Short mmCIF file of C-alpha atoms in Angstrom, two decimals:
data_model
loop_
_atom_site.label_atom_id
_atom_site.label_comp_id
_atom_site.label_asym_id
_atom_site.label_seq_id
_atom_site.Cartn_x
_atom_site.Cartn_y
_atom_site.Cartn_z
CA UNK A 1494 47.06 -35.86 100.54
CA UNK A 1495 44.74 -32.89 101.03
CA UNK A 1496 46.26 -30.86 98.12
CA UNK A 1497 45.78 -33.86 95.81
CA UNK A 1498 42.07 -34.15 96.69
CA UNK A 1499 41.67 -30.41 96.19
CA UNK A 1500 43.19 -30.58 92.70
CA UNK A 1501 40.97 -33.57 91.76
CA UNK A 1502 37.88 -31.71 93.02
CA UNK A 1503 38.55 -28.63 90.87
CA UNK A 1504 39.33 -30.77 87.78
CA UNK A 1505 36.01 -32.62 88.12
CA UNK A 1506 34.13 -29.33 88.65
CA UNK A 1507 35.49 -27.70 85.49
CA UNK A 1508 34.85 -30.87 83.47
CA UNK A 1509 31.17 -30.82 84.48
CA UNK A 1510 30.91 -27.11 83.65
CA UNK A 1511 32.38 -27.79 80.18
CA UNK A 1512 29.84 -30.56 79.59
CA UNK A 1513 27.05 -28.19 80.62
CA UNK A 1514 28.37 -25.60 78.17
CA UNK A 1515 28.34 -28.20 75.38
CA UNK A 1516 24.83 -29.23 76.34
CA UNK A 1517 23.49 -25.68 76.03
CA UNK A 1518 25.51 -24.72 72.95
CA UNK A 1519 23.31 -23.81 69.92
CA UNK A 1520 23.08 -26.63 67.37
CA UNK A 1521 21.95 -24.46 64.39
CA UNK A 1522 24.08 -22.29 62.15
CA UNK A 1523 21.29 -19.98 60.94
CA UNK A 1524 19.24 -17.57 63.07
CA UNK A 1525 15.97 -18.79 64.55
CA UNK A 1526 13.14 -18.22 62.08
CA UNK A 1527 15.42 -18.15 59.02
CA UNK A 1528 14.32 -20.26 56.05
CA UNK A 1529 16.26 -23.50 55.44
CA UNK A 1530 18.36 -23.94 52.33
CA UNK A 1531 16.26 -24.26 49.18
CA UNK A 1532 17.06 -24.60 45.48
CA UNK A 1533 17.77 -20.90 45.01
CA UNK A 1534 20.10 -20.89 48.04
CA UNK A 1535 22.12 -23.75 46.57
CA UNK A 1536 22.25 -22.02 43.17
CA UNK A 1537 23.65 -18.86 44.78
CA UNK A 1538 26.09 -20.82 46.96
CA UNK A 1539 27.42 -23.29 44.40
CA UNK A 1540 26.96 -21.38 41.12
CA UNK A 1541 25.92 -23.14 37.89
CA UNK A 1542 23.93 -26.24 38.83
CA UNK A 1543 22.89 -28.60 36.05
CA UNK A 1544 19.24 -28.81 34.99
CA UNK A 1545 17.90 -32.33 34.47
CA UNK A 1546 14.62 -31.36 32.81
CA UNK A 1547 11.93 -28.68 32.71
CA UNK A 1548 8.40 -28.14 31.42
CA UNK A 1549 6.91 -24.98 29.95
CA UNK A 1550 3.86 -23.46 28.26
CA UNK A 1551 4.00 -20.46 25.98
CA UNK A 1552 2.26 -18.10 23.60
CA UNK A 1553 3.67 -16.77 20.33
CA UNK A 1554 2.90 -14.02 17.86
CA UNK A 1555 4.35 -13.92 14.37
CA UNK A 1556 4.02 -12.63 10.84
CA UNK A 1557 3.55 -15.16 8.07
CA UNK A 1558 4.27 -14.94 4.37
CA UNK A 1559 2.83 -17.92 2.52
CA UNK A 1560 3.24 -18.65 -1.15
CA UNK A 1561 0.43 -19.58 -3.57
CA UNK A 1562 0.69 -20.49 -7.24
CA UNK A 1563 -1.39 -19.91 -10.40
CA UNK A 1564 -1.19 -21.97 -13.60
CA UNK A 1565 -2.74 -19.53 -16.12
CA UNK A 1566 -3.03 -15.73 -16.22
CA UNK A 1567 -5.63 -15.32 -19.01
CA UNK A 1568 -3.22 -13.27 -21.14
CA UNK A 1569 -2.11 -11.22 -18.09
CA UNK A 1570 -5.67 -10.45 -17.04
CA UNK A 1571 -5.26 -12.11 -13.63
CA UNK A 1572 -2.44 -13.01 -11.27
CA UNK A 1573 -1.61 -13.76 -7.62
CA UNK A 1574 0.81 -12.71 -4.90
CA UNK A 1575 2.13 -13.97 -1.56
CA UNK A 1576 0.40 -12.16 1.33
CA UNK A 1577 2.00 -11.20 4.65
CA UNK A 1578 -0.35 -11.49 7.63
CA UNK A 1579 -0.17 -11.76 11.42
CA UNK A 1580 -0.98 -14.91 13.40
CA UNK A 1581 -0.63 -16.43 16.86
CA UNK A 1582 -0.14 -19.77 18.55
CA UNK A 1583 0.26 -21.61 21.85
CA UNK A 1584 2.90 -24.18 22.80
CA UNK A 1585 3.82 -26.74 25.45
CA UNK A 1586 7.23 -28.34 25.71
CA UNK A 1587 9.70 -30.49 27.64
CA UNK A 1588 13.45 -29.78 27.77
CA UNK A 1589 15.92 -32.52 28.68
CA UNK A 1590 19.32 -31.58 30.13
CA UNK A 1591 19.18 -28.23 28.31
CA UNK A 1592 20.23 -29.98 25.10
CA UNK A 1593 17.05 -31.52 23.67
CA UNK A 1594 13.52 -30.18 23.44
CA UNK A 1595 10.19 -31.67 22.31
CA UNK A 1596 7.42 -29.14 21.63
CA UNK A 1597 3.75 -29.36 20.65
CA UNK A 1598 2.25 -26.27 19.03
CA UNK A 1599 -1.18 -25.12 17.92
CA UNK A 1600 -1.11 -22.22 15.45
CA UNK A 1601 -4.08 -20.06 14.56
CA UNK A 1602 -2.64 -19.25 11.17
CA UNK A 1603 -4.33 -19.17 7.77
CA UNK A 1604 -3.24 -20.48 4.39
CA UNK A 1605 -4.15 -17.96 1.69
CA UNK A 1606 -5.04 -17.66 -1.97
CA UNK A 1607 -4.90 -14.20 -3.55
CA UNK A 1608 -6.69 -13.29 -6.79
CA UNK A 1609 -5.46 -10.17 -8.60
CA UNK A 1610 -7.53 -8.79 -11.50
CA UNK A 1611 -5.58 -6.25 -13.55
CA UNK A 1612 -6.97 -3.39 -15.58
CA UNK A 1613 -7.84 0.29 -15.28
CA UNK A 1614 -9.26 -0.39 -11.80
CA UNK A 1615 -7.26 -3.32 -10.35
CA UNK A 1616 -9.02 -5.60 -7.88
CA UNK A 1617 -7.60 -7.83 -5.17
CA UNK A 1618 -9.35 -10.65 -3.29
CA UNK A 1619 -7.82 -12.71 -0.49
CA UNK A 1620 -9.25 -16.10 0.51
CA UNK A 1621 -8.16 -18.29 3.44
CA UNK A 1622 -8.65 -21.77 4.88
CA UNK A 1623 -9.82 -22.74 8.39
CA UNK A 1624 -6.67 -21.29 10.07
CA UNK A 1625 -5.78 -24.36 12.15
CA UNK A 1626 -2.56 -26.37 12.34
CA UNK A 1627 -0.92 -28.76 14.84
CA UNK A 1628 2.85 -29.17 14.82
CA UNK A 1629 5.34 -31.35 16.71
CA UNK A 1630 8.92 -30.07 16.86
CA UNK A 1631 12.19 -31.64 17.93
CA UNK A 1632 14.88 -29.13 18.91
CA UNK A 1633 18.60 -29.28 19.59
CA UNK A 1634 20.66 -26.67 21.40
CA UNK A 1635 23.85 -25.47 19.74
CA UNK A 1636 26.34 -26.03 22.54
CA UNK A 1637 28.86 -23.39 23.47
CA UNK A 1638 30.07 -23.52 27.04
CA UNK A 1639 28.73 -25.75 29.79
CA UNK A 1640 26.11 -28.38 28.87
CA UNK A 1641 23.03 -28.93 31.06
CA UNK A 1642 23.23 -25.38 32.40
CA UNK A 1643 20.20 -23.23 31.67
CA UNK A 1644 21.24 -20.09 29.84
CA UNK A 1645 20.47 -18.03 26.73
CA UNK A 1646 21.36 -20.04 23.63
CA UNK A 1647 20.69 -20.79 19.96
CA UNK A 1648 18.46 -23.75 19.07
CA UNK A 1649 17.68 -25.42 15.74
CA UNK A 1650 14.69 -27.66 15.07
CA UNK A 1651 12.74 -29.75 12.61
CA UNK A 1652 9.04 -30.48 12.76
CA UNK A 1653 6.00 -31.95 11.08
CA UNK A 1654 2.34 -31.14 11.39
CA UNK A 1655 -1.23 -31.59 10.28
CA UNK A 1656 -3.62 -29.04 8.79
CA UNK A 1657 -7.27 -29.99 9.50
CA UNK A 1658 -9.57 -29.05 6.60
CA UNK A 1659 -13.37 -28.74 6.61
CA UNK A 1660 -14.15 -29.24 2.92
CA UNK A 1661 -16.26 -26.07 2.90
CA UNK A 1662 -16.91 -23.82 -0.08
CA UNK A 1663 -15.42 -20.47 0.94
CA UNK A 1664 -16.04 -17.86 -1.75
CA UNK A 1665 -17.81 -17.80 -5.08
CA UNK A 1666 -17.54 -14.64 -7.18
CA UNK A 1667 -18.58 -13.57 -10.69
CA UNK A 1668 -17.19 -10.76 -12.82
CA UNK A 1669 -18.44 -9.39 -16.13
CA UNK A 1670 -17.37 -6.73 -18.61
CA UNK A 1671 -17.17 -5.73 -22.24
CA UNK A 1672 -14.43 -5.51 -24.85
CA UNK A 1673 -14.55 -3.80 -28.24
CA UNK A 1674 -13.94 -6.15 -31.14
CA UNK A 1675 -12.84 -3.36 -33.42
CA UNK A 1676 -14.25 -0.34 -35.19
CA UNK A 1677 -17.88 -0.97 -36.16
CA UNK A 1678 -17.65 -4.63 -35.12
CA UNK A 1679 -19.52 -4.39 -31.82
CA UNK A 1680 -18.31 -5.65 -28.45
CA UNK A 1681 -17.58 -8.96 -26.73
CA UNK A 1682 -19.23 -9.84 -23.44
CA UNK A 1683 -16.64 -11.12 -20.95
CA UNK A 1684 -17.42 -13.28 -17.94
CA UNK A 1685 -15.21 -14.81 -15.25
CA UNK A 1686 -16.13 -16.90 -12.20
CA UNK A 1687 -14.00 -17.72 -9.14
CA UNK A 1688 -14.82 -20.65 -6.85
CA UNK A 1689 -12.68 -21.22 -3.73
CA UNK A 1690 -12.88 -24.43 -1.73
CA UNK A 1691 -11.11 -25.92 1.29
CA UNK A 1692 -9.76 -29.45 0.92
CA UNK A 1693 -11.96 -32.29 2.18
CA UNK A 1694 -9.14 -34.18 3.91
CA UNK A 1695 -6.22 -33.28 6.15
CA UNK A 1696 -3.05 -31.97 4.59
CA UNK A 1697 0.40 -31.80 6.13
CA UNK A 1698 3.46 -29.64 6.48
CA UNK A 1699 7.11 -29.96 7.46
CA UNK A 1700 9.35 -27.22 8.77
CA UNK A 1701 12.87 -26.23 9.75
CA UNK A 1702 13.56 -23.42 12.17
CA UNK A 1703 16.16 -21.55 14.16
CA UNK A 1704 15.63 -19.54 17.32
CA UNK A 1705 17.49 -17.68 20.03
CA UNK A 1706 16.09 -18.37 23.49
CA UNK A 1707 16.73 -15.72 26.14
CA UNK A 1708 16.48 -16.55 29.84
CA UNK A 1709 14.58 -13.53 31.17
CA UNK A 1710 13.94 -14.78 34.72
CA UNK A 1711 13.80 -18.01 36.72
CA UNK A 1712 10.40 -18.92 35.23
CA UNK A 1713 10.33 -16.85 32.02
CA UNK A 1714 12.03 -17.43 28.65
CA UNK A 1715 11.69 -15.38 25.47
CA UNK A 1716 12.34 -16.79 22.00
CA UNK A 1717 13.03 -15.00 18.72
CA UNK A 1718 12.43 -17.42 15.85
CA UNK A 1719 12.40 -17.88 12.10
CA UNK A 1720 10.68 -20.88 10.49
CA UNK A 1721 10.55 -22.19 6.94
CA UNK A 1722 7.52 -24.37 6.17
CA UNK A 1723 6.70 -26.61 3.20
CA UNK A 1724 3.12 -27.68 2.55
CA UNK A 1725 2.26 -31.30 1.82
CA UNK A 1726 -0.94 -31.08 -0.21
CA UNK A 1727 -3.17 -28.17 -1.16
CA UNK A 1728 -5.38 -26.93 1.65
CA UNK A 1729 -7.03 -24.23 -0.48
CA UNK A 1730 -7.87 -24.11 -4.21
CA UNK A 1731 -9.49 -21.41 -6.35
CA UNK A 1732 -10.87 -22.47 -9.73
CA UNK A 1733 -11.39 -19.75 -12.36
CA UNK A 1734 -13.39 -19.99 -15.59
CA UNK A 1735 -13.14 -17.37 -18.37
CA UNK A 1736 -15.88 -16.98 -20.99
CA UNK A 1737 -16.27 -14.76 -24.08
CA UNK A 1738 -19.83 -14.27 -25.36
CA UNK A 1739 -20.99 -17.17 -23.19
CA UNK A 1740 -18.38 -19.62 -24.50
CA UNK A 1741 -15.73 -20.97 -22.13
CA UNK A 1742 -12.28 -20.20 -23.49
CA UNK A 1743 -9.84 -20.75 -20.60
CA UNK A 1744 -9.48 -22.14 -17.08
CA UNK A 1745 -7.02 -21.40 -14.29
CA UNK A 1746 -6.35 -22.57 -10.74
CA UNK A 1747 -4.73 -20.89 -7.73
CA UNK A 1748 -3.39 -23.27 -5.09
CA UNK A 1749 -2.21 -22.72 -1.51
CA UNK A 1750 -0.41 -25.45 0.44
CA UNK A 1751 1.01 -23.42 3.33
CA UNK A 1752 4.60 -23.09 2.11
CA UNK A 1753 6.26 -19.93 3.37
CA UNK A 1754 8.12 -18.16 6.18
CA UNK A 1755 7.22 -17.29 9.78
CA UNK A 1756 9.06 -14.68 11.86
CA UNK A 1757 8.04 -14.01 15.43
CA UNK A 1758 8.49 -13.94 19.18
CA UNK A 1759 7.41 -16.38 21.89
CA UNK A 1760 7.07 -15.98 25.67
CA UNK A 1761 7.29 -19.14 27.78
CA UNK A 1762 6.41 -19.81 31.41
CA UNK A 1763 8.50 -22.56 33.02
CA UNK A 1764 6.29 -24.30 35.60
CA UNK A 1765 8.64 -27.15 36.54
CA UNK A 1766 12.43 -27.37 36.85
CA UNK A 1767 14.24 -30.53 37.93
CA UNK A 1768 17.79 -29.75 39.07
CA UNK A 1769 20.66 -32.22 39.11
CA UNK A 1770 22.53 -31.87 42.42
CA UNK A 1771 24.43 -35.12 42.01
CA UNK A 1772 27.83 -33.41 42.47
CA UNK A 1773 26.51 -32.29 45.90
CA UNK A 1774 24.92 -35.68 46.70
CA UNK A 1775 21.60 -33.84 46.86
CA UNK A 1776 18.54 -34.04 44.61
CA UNK A 1777 15.71 -31.56 44.41
CA UNK A 1778 12.75 -30.69 42.25
CA UNK A 1779 10.72 -27.48 42.38
#
């Protein structure tokens, strides 16, 4: 009987020692002081994780070429052209599942009228409106590859906006000169006035655009864009009156509605990203 009790004693002893070992075994898999898993850890561990939505703010710089029109050139005495100028803007936007984007933009960008006076010493005068416009854009990503994954991609968009106008008188100019009637017939006195005014009410614009958005870093995107805009109403008008020997002979008008092209670059800061970890049964927002 003694050997049996001895065997039972040793079995009980080793069982208690095993329980003690389990009791003191470490319950963590990462070193003490190490940071717990966060969004970036999951992204590195599981690869492409879908983005539910994100918010951003941005700033853009661009060159603008807007078209203005003239209805009379006074027998090729005057004309106009489409100027190319620089401008800037700020944006805020929301992206849903990396497929749809709503963006609000404020552009500090002028609508121009240009008066060209031809002759031996050509003259050029450029007038502009109040330089303000507000635009809402809806964008769609052209999908190649995995949807809902944030990556560099092409986007197309359509938008509409308002151009606030002050109704101010911008520039009034007068020009005078002389023209020979013929040999021994004296000269004619020529006079021309130019009066430029901003519209008294708001005008509008619509646009279509394409852009390539590059993911530069976790919180930074860069966009290269081209936009075509069509003006809805004249924001700026220049009325011209031509007189010979004090008698009005002709009138002309230059109009600018904001139609034209924009080409530029935009930098965006992403301040919120909501990830979709549903395949992992885990949800997180940063």
